[in-house]
Short mmCIF file of C-alpha atoms and ligand atoms in Angstrom, two decimals:
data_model
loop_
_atom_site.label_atom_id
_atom_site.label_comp_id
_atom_site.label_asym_id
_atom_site.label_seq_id
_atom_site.Cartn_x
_atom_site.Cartn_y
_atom_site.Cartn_z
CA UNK H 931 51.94 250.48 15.71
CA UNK H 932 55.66 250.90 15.20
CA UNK H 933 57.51 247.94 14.77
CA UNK H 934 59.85 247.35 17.98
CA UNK H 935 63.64 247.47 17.56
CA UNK H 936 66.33 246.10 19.94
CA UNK H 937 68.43 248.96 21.35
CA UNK H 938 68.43 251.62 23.97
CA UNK H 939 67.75 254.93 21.14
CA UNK H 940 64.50 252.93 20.32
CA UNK H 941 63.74 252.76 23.72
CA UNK H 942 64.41 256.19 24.46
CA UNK H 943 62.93 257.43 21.00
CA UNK H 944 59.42 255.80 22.36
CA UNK H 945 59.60 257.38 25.56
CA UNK H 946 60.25 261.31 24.06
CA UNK H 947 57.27 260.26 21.52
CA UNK H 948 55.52 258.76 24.85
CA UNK H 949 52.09 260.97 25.62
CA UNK H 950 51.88 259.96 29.43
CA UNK H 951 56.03 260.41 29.85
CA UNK H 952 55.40 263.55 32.17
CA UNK H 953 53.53 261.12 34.86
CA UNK H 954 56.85 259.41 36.13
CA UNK H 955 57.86 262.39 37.45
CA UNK H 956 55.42 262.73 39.46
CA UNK H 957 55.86 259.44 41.58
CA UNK H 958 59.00 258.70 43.55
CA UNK H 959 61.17 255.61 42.29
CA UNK H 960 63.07 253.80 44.56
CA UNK H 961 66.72 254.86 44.56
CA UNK H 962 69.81 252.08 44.50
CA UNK H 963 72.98 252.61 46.44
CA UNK H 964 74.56 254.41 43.59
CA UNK H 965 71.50 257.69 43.57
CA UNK H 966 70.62 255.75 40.28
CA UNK H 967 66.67 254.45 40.26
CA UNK H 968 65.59 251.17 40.51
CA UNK H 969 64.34 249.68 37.25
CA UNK H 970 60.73 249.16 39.35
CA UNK H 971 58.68 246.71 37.30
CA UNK H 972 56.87 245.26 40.93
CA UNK H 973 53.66 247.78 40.69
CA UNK H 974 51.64 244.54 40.67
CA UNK H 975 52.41 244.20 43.92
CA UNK H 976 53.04 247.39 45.77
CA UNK H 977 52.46 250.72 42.92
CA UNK H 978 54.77 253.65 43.47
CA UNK H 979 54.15 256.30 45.49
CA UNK H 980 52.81 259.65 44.04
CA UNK H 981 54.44 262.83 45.77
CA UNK H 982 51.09 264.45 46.16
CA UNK H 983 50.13 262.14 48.48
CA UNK H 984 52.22 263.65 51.24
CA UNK H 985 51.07 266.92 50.75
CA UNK H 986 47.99 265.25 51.09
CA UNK H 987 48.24 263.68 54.14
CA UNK H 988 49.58 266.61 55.44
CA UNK H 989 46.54 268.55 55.23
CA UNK H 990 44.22 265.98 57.10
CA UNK H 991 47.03 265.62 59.94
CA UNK H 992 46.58 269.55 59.85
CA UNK H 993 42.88 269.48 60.20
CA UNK H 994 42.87 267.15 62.86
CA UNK H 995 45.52 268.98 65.36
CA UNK H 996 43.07 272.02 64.53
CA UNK H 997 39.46 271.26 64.61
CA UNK H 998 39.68 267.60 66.42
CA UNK H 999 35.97 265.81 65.78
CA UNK H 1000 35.00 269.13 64.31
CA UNK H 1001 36.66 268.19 61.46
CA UNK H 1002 33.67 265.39 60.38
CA UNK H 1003 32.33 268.84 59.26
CA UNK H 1004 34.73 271.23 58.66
CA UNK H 1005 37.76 270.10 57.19
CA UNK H 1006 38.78 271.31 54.33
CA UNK H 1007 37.28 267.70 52.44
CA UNK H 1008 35.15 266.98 55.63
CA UNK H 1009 35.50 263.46 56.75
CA UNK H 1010 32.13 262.72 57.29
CA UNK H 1011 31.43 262.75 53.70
CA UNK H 1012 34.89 261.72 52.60
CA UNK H 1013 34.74 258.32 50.98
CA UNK H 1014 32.20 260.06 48.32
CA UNK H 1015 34.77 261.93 47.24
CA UNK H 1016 36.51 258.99 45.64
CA UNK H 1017 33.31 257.13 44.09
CA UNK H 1018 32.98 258.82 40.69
CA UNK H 1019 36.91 258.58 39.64
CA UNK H 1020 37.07 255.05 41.09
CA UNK H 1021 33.64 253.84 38.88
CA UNK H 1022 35.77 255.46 36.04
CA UNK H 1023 38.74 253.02 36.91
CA UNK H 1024 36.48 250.13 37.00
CA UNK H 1025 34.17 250.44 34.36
CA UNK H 1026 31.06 250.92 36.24
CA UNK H 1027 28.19 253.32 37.44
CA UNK H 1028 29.10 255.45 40.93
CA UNK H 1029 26.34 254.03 42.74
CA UNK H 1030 27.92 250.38 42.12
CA UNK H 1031 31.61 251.42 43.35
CA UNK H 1032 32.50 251.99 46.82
CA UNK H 1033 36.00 252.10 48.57
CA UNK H 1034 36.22 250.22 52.05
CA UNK H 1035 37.88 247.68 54.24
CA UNK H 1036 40.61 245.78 52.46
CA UNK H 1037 40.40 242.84 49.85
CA UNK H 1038 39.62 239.58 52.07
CA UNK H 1039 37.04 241.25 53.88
CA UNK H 1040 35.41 242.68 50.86
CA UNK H 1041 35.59 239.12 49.52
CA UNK H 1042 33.66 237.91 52.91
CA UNK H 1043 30.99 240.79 52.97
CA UNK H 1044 30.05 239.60 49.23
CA UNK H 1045 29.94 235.76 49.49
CA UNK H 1046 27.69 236.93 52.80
CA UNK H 1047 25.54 238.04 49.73
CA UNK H 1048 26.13 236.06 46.99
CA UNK H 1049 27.29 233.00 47.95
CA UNK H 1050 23.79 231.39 49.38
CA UNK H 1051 24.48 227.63 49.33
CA UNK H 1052 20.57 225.39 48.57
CA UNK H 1053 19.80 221.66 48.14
CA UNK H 1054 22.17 220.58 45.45
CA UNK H 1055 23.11 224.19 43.96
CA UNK H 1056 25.84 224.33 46.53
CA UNK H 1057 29.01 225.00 45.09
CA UNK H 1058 31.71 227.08 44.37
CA UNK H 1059 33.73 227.52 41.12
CA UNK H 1060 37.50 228.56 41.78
CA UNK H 1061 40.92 228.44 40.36
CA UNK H 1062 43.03 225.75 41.19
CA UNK H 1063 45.60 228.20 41.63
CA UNK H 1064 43.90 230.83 42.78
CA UNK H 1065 45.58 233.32 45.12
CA UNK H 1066 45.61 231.81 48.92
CA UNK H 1067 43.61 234.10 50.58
CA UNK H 1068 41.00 233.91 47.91
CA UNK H 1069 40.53 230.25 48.61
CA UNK H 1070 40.90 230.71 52.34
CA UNK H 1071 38.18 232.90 52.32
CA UNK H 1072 36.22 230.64 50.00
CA UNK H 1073 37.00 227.57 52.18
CA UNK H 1074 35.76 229.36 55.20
CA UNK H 1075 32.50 230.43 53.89
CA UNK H 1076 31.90 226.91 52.77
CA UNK H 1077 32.39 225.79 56.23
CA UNK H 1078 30.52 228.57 57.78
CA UNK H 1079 27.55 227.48 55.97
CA UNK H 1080 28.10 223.72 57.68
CA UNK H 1081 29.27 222.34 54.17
CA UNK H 1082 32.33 220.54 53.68
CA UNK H 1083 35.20 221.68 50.96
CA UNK H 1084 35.78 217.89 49.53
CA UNK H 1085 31.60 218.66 48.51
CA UNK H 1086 31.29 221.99 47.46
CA UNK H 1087 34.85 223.27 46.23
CA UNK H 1088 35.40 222.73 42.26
CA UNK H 1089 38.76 224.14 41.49
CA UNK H 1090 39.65 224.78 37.65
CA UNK H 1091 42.84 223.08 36.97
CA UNK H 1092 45.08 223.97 33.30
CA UNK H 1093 45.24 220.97 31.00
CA UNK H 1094 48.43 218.71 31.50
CA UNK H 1095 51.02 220.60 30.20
CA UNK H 1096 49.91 223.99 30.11
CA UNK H 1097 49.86 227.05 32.66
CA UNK H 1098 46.94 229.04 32.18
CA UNK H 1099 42.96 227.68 31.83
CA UNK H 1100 41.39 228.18 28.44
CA UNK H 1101 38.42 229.98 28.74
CA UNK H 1102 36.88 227.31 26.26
CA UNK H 1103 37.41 224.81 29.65
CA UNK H 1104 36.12 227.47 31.85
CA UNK H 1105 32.44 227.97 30.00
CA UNK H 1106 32.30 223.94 30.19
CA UNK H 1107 32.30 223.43 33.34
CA UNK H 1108 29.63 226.01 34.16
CA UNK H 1109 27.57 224.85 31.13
CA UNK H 1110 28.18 220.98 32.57
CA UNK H 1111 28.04 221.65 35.63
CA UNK H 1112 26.47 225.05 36.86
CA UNK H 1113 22.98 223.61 38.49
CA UNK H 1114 25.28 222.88 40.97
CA UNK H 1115 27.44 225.80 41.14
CA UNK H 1116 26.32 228.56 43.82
CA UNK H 1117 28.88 231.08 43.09
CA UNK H 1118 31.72 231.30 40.01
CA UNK H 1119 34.79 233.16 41.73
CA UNK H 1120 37.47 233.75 39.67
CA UNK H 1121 41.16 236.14 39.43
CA UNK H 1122 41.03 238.53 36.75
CA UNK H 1123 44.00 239.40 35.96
CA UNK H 1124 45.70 235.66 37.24
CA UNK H 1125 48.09 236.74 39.81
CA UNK H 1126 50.44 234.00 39.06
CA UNK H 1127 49.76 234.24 35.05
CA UNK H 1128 49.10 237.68 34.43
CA UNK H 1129 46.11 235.56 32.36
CA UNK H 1130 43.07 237.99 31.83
CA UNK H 1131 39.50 236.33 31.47
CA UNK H 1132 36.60 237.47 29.61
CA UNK H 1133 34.22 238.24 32.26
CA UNK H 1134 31.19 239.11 30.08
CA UNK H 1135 31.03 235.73 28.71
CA UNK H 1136 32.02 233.90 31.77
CA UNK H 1137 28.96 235.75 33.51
CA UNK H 1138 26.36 234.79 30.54
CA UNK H 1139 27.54 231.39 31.10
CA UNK H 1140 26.87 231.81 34.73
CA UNK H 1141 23.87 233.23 34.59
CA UNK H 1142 22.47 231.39 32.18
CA UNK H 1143 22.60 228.31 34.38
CA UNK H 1144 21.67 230.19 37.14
CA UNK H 1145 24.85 230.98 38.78
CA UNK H 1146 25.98 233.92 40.94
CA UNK H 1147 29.32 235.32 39.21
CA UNK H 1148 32.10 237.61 40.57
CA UNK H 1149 35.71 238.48 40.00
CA UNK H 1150 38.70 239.52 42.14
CA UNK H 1151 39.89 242.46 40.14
CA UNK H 1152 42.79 242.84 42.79
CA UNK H 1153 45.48 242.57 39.71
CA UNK H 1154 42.96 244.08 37.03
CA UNK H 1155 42.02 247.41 38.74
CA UNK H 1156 44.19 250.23 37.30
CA UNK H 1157 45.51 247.86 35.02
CA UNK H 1158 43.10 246.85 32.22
CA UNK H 1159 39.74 247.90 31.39
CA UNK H 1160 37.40 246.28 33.42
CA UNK H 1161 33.96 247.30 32.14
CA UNK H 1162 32.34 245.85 35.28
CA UNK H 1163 29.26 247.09 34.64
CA UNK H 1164 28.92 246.10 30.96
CA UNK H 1165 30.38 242.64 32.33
CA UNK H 1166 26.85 241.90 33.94
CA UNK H 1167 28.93 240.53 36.70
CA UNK H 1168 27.33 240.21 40.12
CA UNK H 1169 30.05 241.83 42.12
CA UNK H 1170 33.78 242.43 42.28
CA UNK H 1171 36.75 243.38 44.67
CA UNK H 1172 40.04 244.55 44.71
CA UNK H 1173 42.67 246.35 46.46
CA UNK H 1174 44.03 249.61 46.06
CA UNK H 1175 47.43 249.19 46.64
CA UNK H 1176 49.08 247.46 43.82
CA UNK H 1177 48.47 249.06 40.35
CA UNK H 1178 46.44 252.05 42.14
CA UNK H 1179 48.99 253.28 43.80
CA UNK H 1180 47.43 253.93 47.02
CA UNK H 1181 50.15 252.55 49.93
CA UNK H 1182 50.59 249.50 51.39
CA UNK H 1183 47.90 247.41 53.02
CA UNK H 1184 45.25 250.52 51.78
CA UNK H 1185 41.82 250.66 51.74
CA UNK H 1186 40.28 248.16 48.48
CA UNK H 1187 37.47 248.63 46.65
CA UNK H 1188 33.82 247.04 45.27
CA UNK H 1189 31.09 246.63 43.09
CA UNK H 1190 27.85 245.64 43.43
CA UNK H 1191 25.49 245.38 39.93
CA UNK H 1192 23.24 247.45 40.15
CA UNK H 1193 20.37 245.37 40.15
CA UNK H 1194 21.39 244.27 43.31
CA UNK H 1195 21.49 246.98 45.15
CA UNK H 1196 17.59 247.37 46.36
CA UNK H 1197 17.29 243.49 46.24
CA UNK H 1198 15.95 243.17 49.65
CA UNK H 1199 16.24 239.94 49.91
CA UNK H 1200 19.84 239.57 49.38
CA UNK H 1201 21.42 238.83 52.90
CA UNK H 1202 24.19 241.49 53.83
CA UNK H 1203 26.37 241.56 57.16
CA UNK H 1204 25.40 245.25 58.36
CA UNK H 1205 26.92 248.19 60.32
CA UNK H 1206 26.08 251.82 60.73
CA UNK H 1207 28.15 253.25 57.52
CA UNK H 1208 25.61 251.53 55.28
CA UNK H 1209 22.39 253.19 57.14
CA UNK H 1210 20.76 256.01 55.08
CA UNK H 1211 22.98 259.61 55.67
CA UNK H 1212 20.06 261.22 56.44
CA UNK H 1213 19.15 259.11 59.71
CA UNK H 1214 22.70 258.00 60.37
CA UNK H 1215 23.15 259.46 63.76
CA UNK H 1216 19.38 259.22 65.35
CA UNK H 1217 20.81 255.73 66.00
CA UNK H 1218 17.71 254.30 67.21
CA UNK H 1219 16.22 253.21 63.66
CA UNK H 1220 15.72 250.18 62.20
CA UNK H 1221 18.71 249.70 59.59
CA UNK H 1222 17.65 252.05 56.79
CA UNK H 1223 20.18 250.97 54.01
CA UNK H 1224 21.81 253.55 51.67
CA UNK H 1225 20.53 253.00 47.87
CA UNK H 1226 23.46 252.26 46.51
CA UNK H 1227 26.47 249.62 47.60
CA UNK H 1228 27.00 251.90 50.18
CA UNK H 1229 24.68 249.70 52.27
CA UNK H 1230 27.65 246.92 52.44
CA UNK H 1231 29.73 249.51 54.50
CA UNK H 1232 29.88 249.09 58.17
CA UNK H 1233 32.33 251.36 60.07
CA UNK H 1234 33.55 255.05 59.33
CA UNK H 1235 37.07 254.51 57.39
CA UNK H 1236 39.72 255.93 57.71
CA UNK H 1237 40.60 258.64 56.49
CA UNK H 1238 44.73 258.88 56.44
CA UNK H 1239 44.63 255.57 54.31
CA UNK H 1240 41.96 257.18 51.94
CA UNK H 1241 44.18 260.55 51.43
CA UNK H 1242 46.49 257.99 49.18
CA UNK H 1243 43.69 256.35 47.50
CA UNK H 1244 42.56 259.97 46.46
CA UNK H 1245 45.45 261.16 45.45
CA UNK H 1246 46.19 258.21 43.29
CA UNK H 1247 42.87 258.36 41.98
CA UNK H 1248 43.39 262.06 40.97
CA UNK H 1249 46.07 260.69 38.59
CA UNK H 1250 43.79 258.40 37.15
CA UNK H 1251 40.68 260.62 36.40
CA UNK H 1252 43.56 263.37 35.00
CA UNK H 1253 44.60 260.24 32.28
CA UNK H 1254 41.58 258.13 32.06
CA UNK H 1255 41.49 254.66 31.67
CA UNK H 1256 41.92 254.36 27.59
CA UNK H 1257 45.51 256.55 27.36
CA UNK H 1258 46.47 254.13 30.15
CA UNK H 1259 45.70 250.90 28.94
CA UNK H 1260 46.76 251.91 25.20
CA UNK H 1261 50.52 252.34 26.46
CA UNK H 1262 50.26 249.49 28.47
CA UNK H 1263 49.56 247.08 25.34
CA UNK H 1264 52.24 249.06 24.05
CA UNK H 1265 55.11 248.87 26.24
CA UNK H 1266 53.85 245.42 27.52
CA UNK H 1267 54.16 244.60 23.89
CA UNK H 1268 57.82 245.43 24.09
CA UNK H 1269 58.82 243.81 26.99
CA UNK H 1270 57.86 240.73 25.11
CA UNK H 1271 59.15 241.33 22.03
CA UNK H 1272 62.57 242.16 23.88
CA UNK H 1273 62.53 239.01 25.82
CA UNK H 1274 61.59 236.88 23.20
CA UNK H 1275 64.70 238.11 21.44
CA UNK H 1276 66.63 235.68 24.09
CA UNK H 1277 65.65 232.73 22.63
CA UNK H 1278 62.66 230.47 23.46
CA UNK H 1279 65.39 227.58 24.41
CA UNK H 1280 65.85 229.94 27.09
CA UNK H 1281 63.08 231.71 27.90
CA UNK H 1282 58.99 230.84 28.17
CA UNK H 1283 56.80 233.78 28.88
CA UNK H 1284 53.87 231.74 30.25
CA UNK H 1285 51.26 234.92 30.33
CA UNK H 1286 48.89 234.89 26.88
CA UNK H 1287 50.58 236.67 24.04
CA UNK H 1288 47.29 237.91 22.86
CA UNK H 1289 46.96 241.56 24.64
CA UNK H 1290 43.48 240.28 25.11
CA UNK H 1291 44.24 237.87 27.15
CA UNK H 1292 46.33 239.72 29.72
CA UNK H 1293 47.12 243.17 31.55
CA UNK H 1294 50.55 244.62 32.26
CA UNK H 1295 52.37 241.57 34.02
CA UNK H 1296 54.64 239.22 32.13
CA UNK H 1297 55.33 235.64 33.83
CA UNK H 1298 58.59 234.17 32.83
CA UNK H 1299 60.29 231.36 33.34
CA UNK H 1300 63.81 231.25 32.52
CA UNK H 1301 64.66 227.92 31.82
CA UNK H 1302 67.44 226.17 34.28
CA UNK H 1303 67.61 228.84 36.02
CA UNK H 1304 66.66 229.31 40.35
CA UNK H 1305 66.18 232.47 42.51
CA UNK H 1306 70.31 233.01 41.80
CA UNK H 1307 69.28 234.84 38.78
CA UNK H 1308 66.72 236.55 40.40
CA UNK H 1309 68.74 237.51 43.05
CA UNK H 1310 71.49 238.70 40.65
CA UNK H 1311 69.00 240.83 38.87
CA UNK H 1312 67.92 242.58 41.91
CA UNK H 1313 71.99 243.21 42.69
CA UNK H 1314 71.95 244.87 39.21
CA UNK H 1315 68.90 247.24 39.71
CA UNK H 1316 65.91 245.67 39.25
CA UNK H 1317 62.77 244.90 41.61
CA UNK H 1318 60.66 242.66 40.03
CA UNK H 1319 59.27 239.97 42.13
CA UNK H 1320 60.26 235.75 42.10
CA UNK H 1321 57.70 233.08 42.61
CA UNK H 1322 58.93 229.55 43.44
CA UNK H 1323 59.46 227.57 41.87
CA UNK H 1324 60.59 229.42 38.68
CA UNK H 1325 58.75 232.63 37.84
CA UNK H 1326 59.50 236.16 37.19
CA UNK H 1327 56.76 238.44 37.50
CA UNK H 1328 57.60 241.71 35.43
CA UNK H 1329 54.74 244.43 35.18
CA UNK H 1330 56.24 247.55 33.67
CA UNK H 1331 52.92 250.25 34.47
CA UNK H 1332 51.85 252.09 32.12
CA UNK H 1333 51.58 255.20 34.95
CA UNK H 1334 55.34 255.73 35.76
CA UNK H 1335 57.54 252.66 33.88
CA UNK H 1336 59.26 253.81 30.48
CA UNK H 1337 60.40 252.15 27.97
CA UNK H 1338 63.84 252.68 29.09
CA UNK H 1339 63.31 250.60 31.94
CA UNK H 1340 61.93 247.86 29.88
CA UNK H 1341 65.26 248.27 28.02
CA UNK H 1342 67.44 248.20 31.04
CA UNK H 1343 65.54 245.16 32.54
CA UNK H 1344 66.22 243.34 29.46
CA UNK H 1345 69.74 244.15 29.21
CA UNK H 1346 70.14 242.88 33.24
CA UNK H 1347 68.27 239.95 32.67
CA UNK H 1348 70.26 238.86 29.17
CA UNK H 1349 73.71 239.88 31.57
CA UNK H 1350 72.40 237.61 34.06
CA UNK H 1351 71.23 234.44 32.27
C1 PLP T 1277 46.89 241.02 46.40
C2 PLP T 1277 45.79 240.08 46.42
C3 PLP T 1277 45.04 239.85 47.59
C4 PLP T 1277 45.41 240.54 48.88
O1 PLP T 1277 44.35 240.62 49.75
P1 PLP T 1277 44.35 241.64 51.00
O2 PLP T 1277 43.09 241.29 51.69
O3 PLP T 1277 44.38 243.02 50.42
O4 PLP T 1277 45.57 241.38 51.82
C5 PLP T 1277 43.99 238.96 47.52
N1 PLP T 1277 43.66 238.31 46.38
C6 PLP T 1277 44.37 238.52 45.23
C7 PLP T 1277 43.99 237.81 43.97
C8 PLP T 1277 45.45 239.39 45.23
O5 PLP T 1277 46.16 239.58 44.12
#
């Protein structure tokens, strides 16, 4: 890799020798008072939006004025069937066979439908294995299925915490606890990527771990989808969710994703909340059978989705199959790479990136903590031309996307934030 220099013709040089650089074009960026763009490093929480998705959306708005219900059938991508159409290029995304990916609901109630599955509290194996700063609906969610089950939190909730002193868990801690304690451990549930961190685990060997003391493992992938290579399958993981709408691009409060392993997905005996999405195509609309579940995770669907919402997950996906994964994630380490190096060049008196330095160990997003400093800085930054996004009490989340950010933004973020401190 070339070694990173300090200045804006670097910057630009890397973006001219950049093989994705054509893709920004093809998103709109937010435009400041002045007609100049934003420098928009905030895809970790809401991704750009692509200008085919209009276009898009036009043509289902179209099909409904002009065929009304007819349109189930004959639309020009029929709506009945429509959801399939995003399978294969979202399993690409995620690492994981099309039968174990399916896009529905949003995040929190994917997260419900699976602990309905795979969080099945018995005797003394009745816990769950969190974060301690794990993202608040997460725990919510957790907290409530612990209750729903008649258990009580101050029992069954373990929450990881980082060693005094530090920000983000070792994974060393992580495997101990399920090795120590995972005969009591129902379900491991962790972030991957780390909202807060950016910190990215290994979920292969946090699953073998699991599942070698008998554990049900899976991962919110809400900051890892689109952003790092998930390999879900190869994980061994028992499921996953995520959302669509932050590195995928796909429009606020969008449709998510999940995946069930696949030797799951006949398990009969896995408990599943059930609606009439997830019956067999075939019998769908006799509507007097028995529940006849799809073969594949489609069986966790319950209601027909909608459509308009999954125009935008389509048409980011489109982007993504056009790219694949690899390109993607090879910039990202890349220009990642150089946001840190640039920061760094401020002066670790002054600055602490608290996200892992090893690319390993993390996706696109860069925490940092400017030392001193309170949201007056942040606030100055976003006068100057920046969204990135604050969290109390002294965080800046940066996430420059492989997709659409160049290394000129990285520049110009730098140069705002060095004005500012
Ligand atoms: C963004 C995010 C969510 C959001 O959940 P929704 O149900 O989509 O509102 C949940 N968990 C994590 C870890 C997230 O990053």
């Amino acid at each position: 890799m070339k070694k990173y220099e300090n200045n804006l013709a670097f910057a630009k040089q890397m973006d001219e020798e950049d093989e994705l650089k054509d893709y920004r074009s093809q998103f709109h960026l937010p435009m400041q008072k002045n007609g100049k763009p934003y420098v928009y490093l905030c895809g970790n929480s809401l991704g750009l939006q692509p200008k085919s998705t209009k276009a898009n959306l036009e043509q289902e708005l179209l099909d409904w004025a002009n065929l009304g219900v007819e349109g189930h059938f004959h639309a020009k991508n029929p709506w009945m069937p429509y959801h399939e159409f995003l399978t294969e290029a979202m399993a690409k995304v995620v690492g994981a066979k099309p039968e174990e990916v399916v896009v529905m609901n949003t995040l929190t109630v994917n997260l419900h439908l699976m602990m309905v599955s795979f969080y099945q509290p018995k005797g003394k194996r009745n816990k769950i294995l969190i974060e301690a700063d794990a993202f608040p609906s997460d725990k919510y969610a957790v907290e409530s299925q612990i209750k729903f089950h008649g258990l009580s939190t101050k029992d069954c909730l373990i929450e990881l915490k980082a060693r005094e002193g530090e920000v983000c868990l070792r994974q060393e801690d992580i495997l101990e606890v399920i090795d120590t304690q995972g005969d009591e451990i129902a379900l491991v549930l962790l972030g991957n990527t780390n909202y807060y961190t950016g910190q990215y685990f290994d979920m292969k060997t946090i699953s073998e771990h699991g599942h070698a003391k008998g554990c049900m493992v899976g991962f919110d992938c809400a900051h890892g989808a689109g952003n790092v290579s998930l390999n879900l399958h190869d994980s061994g993981c028992d499921f996953a969710v995520w959302c669509n709408y932050k590195y995928i691009n796909s429009g606020p409060g969008s449709l998510g994703g999940a995946f069930v392993h696949e030797r799951h997905i006949n398990n009969k005996d896995l408990p599943r909340f059930e609606g009439w999405w997830g019956h067999n195509k075939a019998t769908r609309f006799k509507m007097r059978d028995a529940f006849d579940p799809t073969p594949t995770i489609e069986a966790w669907q319950l209601s027909n989705p909608p459509i308009l919402s999954m125009v935008a997950v389509w048409s980011s996906l489109k982007l993504f199959e056009e790219i694949g994964m690899d390109k993607l994630r090879k910039k990202a380490i890349s220009l990642t790479g150089y946001l840190e190096y640039l920061v760094k060049t401020l002066g670790d008196d002054i600055i602490n990136i608290i996200t892992p330095s090893d690319p390993n160990q993390r996706g696109s997003q860069l925490s940092i903590q400017v030392k001193n400093a309170d949201k007056t800085l942040f606030n100055q930054i976003t006068e100057d031309g920046v969204i990135a996004d604050w969290r109390e009490p002294d965080v800046i989340r940066v996430a420059p996307v492989a997709m659409y950010n160049s290394y000129e933004d990285v520049f110009n973020f730098y140069s705002i934030l060095k004005r500012g401190i």
